[in-house]
Short mmCIF file of C-alpha atoms in Angstrom, two decimals:
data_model
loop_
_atom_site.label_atom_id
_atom_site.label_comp_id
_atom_site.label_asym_id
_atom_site.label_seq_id
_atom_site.Cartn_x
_atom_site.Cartn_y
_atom_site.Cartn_z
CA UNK A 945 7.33 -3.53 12.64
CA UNK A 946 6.43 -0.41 10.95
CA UNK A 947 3.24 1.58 11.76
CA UNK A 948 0.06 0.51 10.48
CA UNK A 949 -1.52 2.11 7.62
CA UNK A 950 -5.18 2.95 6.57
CA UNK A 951 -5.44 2.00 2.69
CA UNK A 952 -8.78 2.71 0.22
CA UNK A 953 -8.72 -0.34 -1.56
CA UNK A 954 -10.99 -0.82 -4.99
CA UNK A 955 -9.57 -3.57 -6.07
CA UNK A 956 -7.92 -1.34 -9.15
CA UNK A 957 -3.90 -1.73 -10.14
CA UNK A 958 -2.77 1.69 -8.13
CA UNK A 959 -4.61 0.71 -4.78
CA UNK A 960 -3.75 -3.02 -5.07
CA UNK A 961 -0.10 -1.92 -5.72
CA UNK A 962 -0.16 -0.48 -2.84
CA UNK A 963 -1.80 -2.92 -0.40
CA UNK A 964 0.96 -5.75 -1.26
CA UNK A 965 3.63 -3.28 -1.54
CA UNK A 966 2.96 -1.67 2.49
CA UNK A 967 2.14 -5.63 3.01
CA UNK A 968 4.43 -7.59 1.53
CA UNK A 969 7.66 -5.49 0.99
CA UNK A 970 6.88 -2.71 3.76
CA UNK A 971 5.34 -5.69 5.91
CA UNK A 972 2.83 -3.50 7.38
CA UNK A 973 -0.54 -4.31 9.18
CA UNK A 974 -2.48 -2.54 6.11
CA UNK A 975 -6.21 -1.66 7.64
CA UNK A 976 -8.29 -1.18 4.50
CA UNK A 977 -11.14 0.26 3.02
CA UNK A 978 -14.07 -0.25 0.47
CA UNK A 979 -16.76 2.11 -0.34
CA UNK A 980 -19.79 0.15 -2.49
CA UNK A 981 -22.15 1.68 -4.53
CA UNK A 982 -24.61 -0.74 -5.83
CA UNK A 983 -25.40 1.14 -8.61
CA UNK A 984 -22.39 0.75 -10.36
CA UNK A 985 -21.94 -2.50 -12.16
CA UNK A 986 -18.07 -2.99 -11.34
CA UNK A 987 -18.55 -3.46 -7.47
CA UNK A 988 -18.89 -6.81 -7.74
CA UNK A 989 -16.06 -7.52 -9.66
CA UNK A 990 -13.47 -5.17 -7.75
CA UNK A 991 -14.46 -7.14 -4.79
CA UNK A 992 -13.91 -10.31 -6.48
CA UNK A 993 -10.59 -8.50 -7.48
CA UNK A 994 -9.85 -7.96 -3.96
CA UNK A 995 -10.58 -11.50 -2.62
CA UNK A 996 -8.39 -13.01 -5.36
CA UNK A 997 -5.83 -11.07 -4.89
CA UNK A 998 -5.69 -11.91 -1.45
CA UNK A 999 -5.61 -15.45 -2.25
CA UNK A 1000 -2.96 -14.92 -4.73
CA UNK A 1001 -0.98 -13.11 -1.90
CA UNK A 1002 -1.42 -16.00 0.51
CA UNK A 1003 0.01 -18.20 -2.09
CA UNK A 1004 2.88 -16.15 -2.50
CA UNK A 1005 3.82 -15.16 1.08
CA UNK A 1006 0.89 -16.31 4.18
CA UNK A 1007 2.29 -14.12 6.16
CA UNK A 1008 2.07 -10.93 3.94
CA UNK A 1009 -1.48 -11.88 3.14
CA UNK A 1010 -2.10 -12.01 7.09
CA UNK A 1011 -0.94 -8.36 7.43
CA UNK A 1012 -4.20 -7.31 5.22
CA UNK A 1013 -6.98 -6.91 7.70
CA UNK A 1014 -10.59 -7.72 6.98
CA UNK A 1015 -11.85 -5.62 4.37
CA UNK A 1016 -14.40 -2.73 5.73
CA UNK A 1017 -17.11 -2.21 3.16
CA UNK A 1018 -19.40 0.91 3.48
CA UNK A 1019 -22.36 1.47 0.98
CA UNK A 1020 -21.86 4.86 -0.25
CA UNK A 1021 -25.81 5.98 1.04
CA UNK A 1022 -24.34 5.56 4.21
CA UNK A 1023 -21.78 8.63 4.53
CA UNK A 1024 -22.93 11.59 5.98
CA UNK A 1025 -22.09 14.53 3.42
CA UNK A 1026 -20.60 17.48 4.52
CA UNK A 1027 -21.62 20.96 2.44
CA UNK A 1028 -18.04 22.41 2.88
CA UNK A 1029 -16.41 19.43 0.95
CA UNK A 1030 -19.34 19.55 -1.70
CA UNK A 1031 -18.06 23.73 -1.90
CA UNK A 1032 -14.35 22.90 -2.14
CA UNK A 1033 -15.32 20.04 -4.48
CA UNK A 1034 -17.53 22.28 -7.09
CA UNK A 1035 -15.04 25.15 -6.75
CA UNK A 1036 -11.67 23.00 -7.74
CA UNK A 1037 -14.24 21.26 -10.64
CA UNK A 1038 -15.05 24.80 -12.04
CA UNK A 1039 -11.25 24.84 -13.07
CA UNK A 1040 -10.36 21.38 -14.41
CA UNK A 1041 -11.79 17.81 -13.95
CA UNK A 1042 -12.33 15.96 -10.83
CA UNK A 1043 -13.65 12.76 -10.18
CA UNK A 1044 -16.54 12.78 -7.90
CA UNK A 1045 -15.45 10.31 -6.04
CA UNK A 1046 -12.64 12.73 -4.10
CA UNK A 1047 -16.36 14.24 -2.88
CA UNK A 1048 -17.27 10.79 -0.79
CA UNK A 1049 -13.62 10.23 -0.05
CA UNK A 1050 -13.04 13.54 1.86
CA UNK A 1051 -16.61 12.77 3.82
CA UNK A 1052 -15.76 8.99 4.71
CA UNK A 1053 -12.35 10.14 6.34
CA UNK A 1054 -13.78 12.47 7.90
CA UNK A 1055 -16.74 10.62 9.47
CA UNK A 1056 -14.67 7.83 10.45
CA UNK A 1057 -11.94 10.31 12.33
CA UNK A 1058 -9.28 9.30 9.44
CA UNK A 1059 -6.40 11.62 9.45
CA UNK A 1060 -4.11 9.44 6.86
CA UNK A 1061 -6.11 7.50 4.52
CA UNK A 1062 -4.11 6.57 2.03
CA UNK A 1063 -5.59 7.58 -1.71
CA UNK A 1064 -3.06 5.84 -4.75
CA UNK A 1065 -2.84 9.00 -6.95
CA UNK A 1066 -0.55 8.96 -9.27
CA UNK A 1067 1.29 10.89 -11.61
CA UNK A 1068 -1.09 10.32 -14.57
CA UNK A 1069 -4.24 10.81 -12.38
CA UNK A 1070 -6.77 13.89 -13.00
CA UNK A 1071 -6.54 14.83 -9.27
CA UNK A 1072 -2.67 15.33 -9.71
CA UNK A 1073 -3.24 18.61 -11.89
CA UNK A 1074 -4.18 19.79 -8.10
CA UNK A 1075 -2.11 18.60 -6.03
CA UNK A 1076 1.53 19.38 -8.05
CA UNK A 1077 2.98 21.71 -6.17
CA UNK A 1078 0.87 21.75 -2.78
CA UNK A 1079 2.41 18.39 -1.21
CA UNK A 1080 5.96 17.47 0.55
CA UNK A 1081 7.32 14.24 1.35
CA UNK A 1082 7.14 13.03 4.33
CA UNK A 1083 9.90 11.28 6.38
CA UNK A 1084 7.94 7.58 5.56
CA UNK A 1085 8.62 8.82 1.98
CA UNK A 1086 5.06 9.43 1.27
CA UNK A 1087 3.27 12.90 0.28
CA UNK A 1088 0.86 15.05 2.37
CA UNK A 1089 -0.75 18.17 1.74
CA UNK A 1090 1.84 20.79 2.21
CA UNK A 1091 0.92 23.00 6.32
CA UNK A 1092 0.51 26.33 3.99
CA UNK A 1093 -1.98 24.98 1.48
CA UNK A 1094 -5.14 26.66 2.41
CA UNK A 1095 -8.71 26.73 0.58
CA UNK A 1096 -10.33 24.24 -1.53
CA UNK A 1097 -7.27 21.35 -1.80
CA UNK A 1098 -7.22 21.94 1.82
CA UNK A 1099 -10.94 21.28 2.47
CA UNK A 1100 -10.65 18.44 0.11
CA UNK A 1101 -7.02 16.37 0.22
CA UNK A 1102 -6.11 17.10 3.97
CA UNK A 1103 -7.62 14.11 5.56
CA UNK A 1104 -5.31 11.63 3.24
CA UNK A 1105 -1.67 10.49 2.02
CA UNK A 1106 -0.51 9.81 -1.25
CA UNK A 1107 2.12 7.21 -1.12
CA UNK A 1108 2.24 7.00 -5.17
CA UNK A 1109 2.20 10.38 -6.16
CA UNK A 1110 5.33 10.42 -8.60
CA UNK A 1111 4.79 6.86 -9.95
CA UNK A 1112 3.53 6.07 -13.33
CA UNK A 1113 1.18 2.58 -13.39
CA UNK A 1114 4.35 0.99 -15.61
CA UNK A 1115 6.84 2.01 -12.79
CA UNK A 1116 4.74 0.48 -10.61
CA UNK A 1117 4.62 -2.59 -13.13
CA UNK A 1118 8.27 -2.67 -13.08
CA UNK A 1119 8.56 -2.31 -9.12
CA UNK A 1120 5.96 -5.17 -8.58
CA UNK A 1121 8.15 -7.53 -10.82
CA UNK A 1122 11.00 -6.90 -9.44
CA UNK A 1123 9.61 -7.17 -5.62
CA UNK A 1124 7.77 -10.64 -7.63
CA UNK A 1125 4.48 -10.20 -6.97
CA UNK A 1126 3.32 -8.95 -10.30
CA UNK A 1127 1.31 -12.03 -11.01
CA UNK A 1128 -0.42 -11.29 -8.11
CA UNK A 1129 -0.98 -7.66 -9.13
CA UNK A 1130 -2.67 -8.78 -12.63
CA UNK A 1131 -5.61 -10.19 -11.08
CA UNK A 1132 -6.44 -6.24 -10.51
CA UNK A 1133 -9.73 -4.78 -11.63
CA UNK A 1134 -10.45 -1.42 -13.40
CA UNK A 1135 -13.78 -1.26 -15.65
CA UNK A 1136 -16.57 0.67 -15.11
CA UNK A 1137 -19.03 -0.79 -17.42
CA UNK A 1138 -17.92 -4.40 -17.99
CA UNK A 1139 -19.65 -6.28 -20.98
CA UNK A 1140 -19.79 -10.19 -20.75
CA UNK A 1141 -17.55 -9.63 -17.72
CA UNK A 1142 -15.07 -8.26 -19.39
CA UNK A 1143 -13.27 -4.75 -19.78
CA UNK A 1144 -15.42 -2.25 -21.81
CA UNK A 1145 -12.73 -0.44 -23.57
CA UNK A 1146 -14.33 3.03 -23.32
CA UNK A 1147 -15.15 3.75 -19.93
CA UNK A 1148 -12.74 6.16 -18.10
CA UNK A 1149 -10.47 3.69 -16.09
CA UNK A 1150 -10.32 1.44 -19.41
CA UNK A 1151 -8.49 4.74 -21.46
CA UNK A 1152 -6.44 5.46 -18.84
CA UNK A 1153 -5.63 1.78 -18.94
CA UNK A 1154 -5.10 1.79 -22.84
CA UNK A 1155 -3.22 5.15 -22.37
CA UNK A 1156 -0.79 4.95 -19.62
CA UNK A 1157 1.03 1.59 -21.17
CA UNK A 1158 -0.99 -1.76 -20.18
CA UNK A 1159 -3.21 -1.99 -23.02
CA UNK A 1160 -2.27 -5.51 -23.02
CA UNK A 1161 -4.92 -5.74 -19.82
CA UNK A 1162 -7.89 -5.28 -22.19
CA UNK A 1163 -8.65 -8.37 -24.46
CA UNK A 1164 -8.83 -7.15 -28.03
CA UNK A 1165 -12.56 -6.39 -28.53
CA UNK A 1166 -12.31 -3.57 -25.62
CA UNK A 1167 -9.21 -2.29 -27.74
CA UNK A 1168 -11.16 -2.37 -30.82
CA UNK A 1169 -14.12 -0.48 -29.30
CA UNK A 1170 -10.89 2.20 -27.60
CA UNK A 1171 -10.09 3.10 -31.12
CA UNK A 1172 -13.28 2.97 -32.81
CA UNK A 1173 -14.72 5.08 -30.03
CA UNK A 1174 -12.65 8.55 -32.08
CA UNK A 1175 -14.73 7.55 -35.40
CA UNK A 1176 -18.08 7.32 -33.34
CA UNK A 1177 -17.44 10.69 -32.27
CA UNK A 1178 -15.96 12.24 -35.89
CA UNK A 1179 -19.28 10.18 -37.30
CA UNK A 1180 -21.39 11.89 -34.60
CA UNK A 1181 -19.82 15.45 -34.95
CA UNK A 1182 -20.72 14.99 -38.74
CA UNK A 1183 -24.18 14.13 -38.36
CA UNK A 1184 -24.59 17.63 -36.11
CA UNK A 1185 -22.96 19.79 -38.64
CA UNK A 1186 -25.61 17.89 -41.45
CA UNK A 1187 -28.61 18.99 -39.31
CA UNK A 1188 -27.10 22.09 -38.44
CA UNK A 1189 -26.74 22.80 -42.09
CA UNK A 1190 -30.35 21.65 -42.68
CA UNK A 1191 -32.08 23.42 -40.63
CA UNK A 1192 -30.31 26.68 -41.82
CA UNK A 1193 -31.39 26.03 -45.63
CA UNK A 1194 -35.08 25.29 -44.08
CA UNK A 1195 -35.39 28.80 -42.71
#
């Protein structure tokens, strides 16, 4: 059996890909990882994700599902910060966007001692704007920080793996059907700000959903509020340039 992996696991297409894939076709023990905050309203239902996707899995193959270990869930208050990641962090963000989350990432690994956690960037992600170009594959077929990347990506990315990096989420799509476990995939999780318990349509993860090809995931009042959001914002850009125009005939 191949080695066992160390997997962040949100309960979100790209990290659920992953899980079954390393489980299922890889069959590897997959140790993996869950990082609450309780003020964010999708924590419950990624870890509802999670557990029925694990169910799903069991359906499909027991002794894939069995390979998943027990999930380890760590409330985000609870991770010592580190001020050298928070410096990387703030001097990568003063050049293009970066999640935050890469901040409590880099300081989990490295409080728990993890040398190869296993992030699922891919090719559409934000982060990937830093690492093109500053990664190699390895021999497992997975991508590292490259040995001569120093600074910032270094103080940030070198505690983790990326086993995704060149995949788009409809390659992955297309993988997971053809390994058949894409039903199990599409019980994956990815709002932010769910209304009646369902997908928002304008938070972050639900555009990159719209925009990267599985629209189809959102039921059709989150699409409606996706394309209505660009009118909001012509309306709103209106509005300033009306006030803006007022208050120079007032003077």
């Amino acid at each position: 059996m191949r080695q066992a992996i160390d997997a962040f696991w949100t309960g979100g297409w790209d990290s659920s890909y992953r899980v079954i894939q390393a489980a299922l076709v890889e069959q590897r023990d997959v140790r993996t990882h869950y990082i609450i905050d309780p003020v964010r309203r999708s924590s419950l239902h990624e870890l509802q994700a999670i557990s029925t996707i694990r169910s799903a899995l069991r359906r499909l193959d027991p002794a894939a599902a069995d390979r998943i270990q027990e999930l380890r869930i760590t409330p985000i208050m609870e991770i010592p910060e580190d001020t050298r990641i928070m410096a990387a962090y703030r001097g990568m963000r003063a050049s293009a966007y970066l999640g935050g989350q890469y901040v409590w990432l880099a300081n989990y690994a490295q409080s728990r001692g993890l040398e190869r956690l296993e992030l699922s960037v891919h090719v559409d992600d934000k982060a990937y704007h830093f690492l093109r170009g500053k990664v190699e594959e390895t021999d497992e077929g997975i991508w590292q920080l490259s040995d001569d990347v120093v600074g910032h990506e270094r103080e940030l990315f070198s505690r983790f793996t990326f086993p995704l990096l060149p995949l788009s989420k409809l390659q992955m799509r297309e993988q997971a059907s053809r390994h058949g476990f894409l039903e199990v995939l599409e019980n994956a999780w990815f709002c932010y700000h769910p209304l009646g318990g369902r997908p928002c349509g304008v938070c972050n993860p639900c555009q990159f959903t719209m925009e990267e090809g599985l629209s189809y995931r959102l039921p059709w009042q989150g699409r409606l509020r996706y394309r209505l959001r660009f009118l909001r914002q012509v309306l709103q850009a209106q509005r300033a340039l009306v006030r803006k125009g007022r208050r120079v005939l007032a003077r």
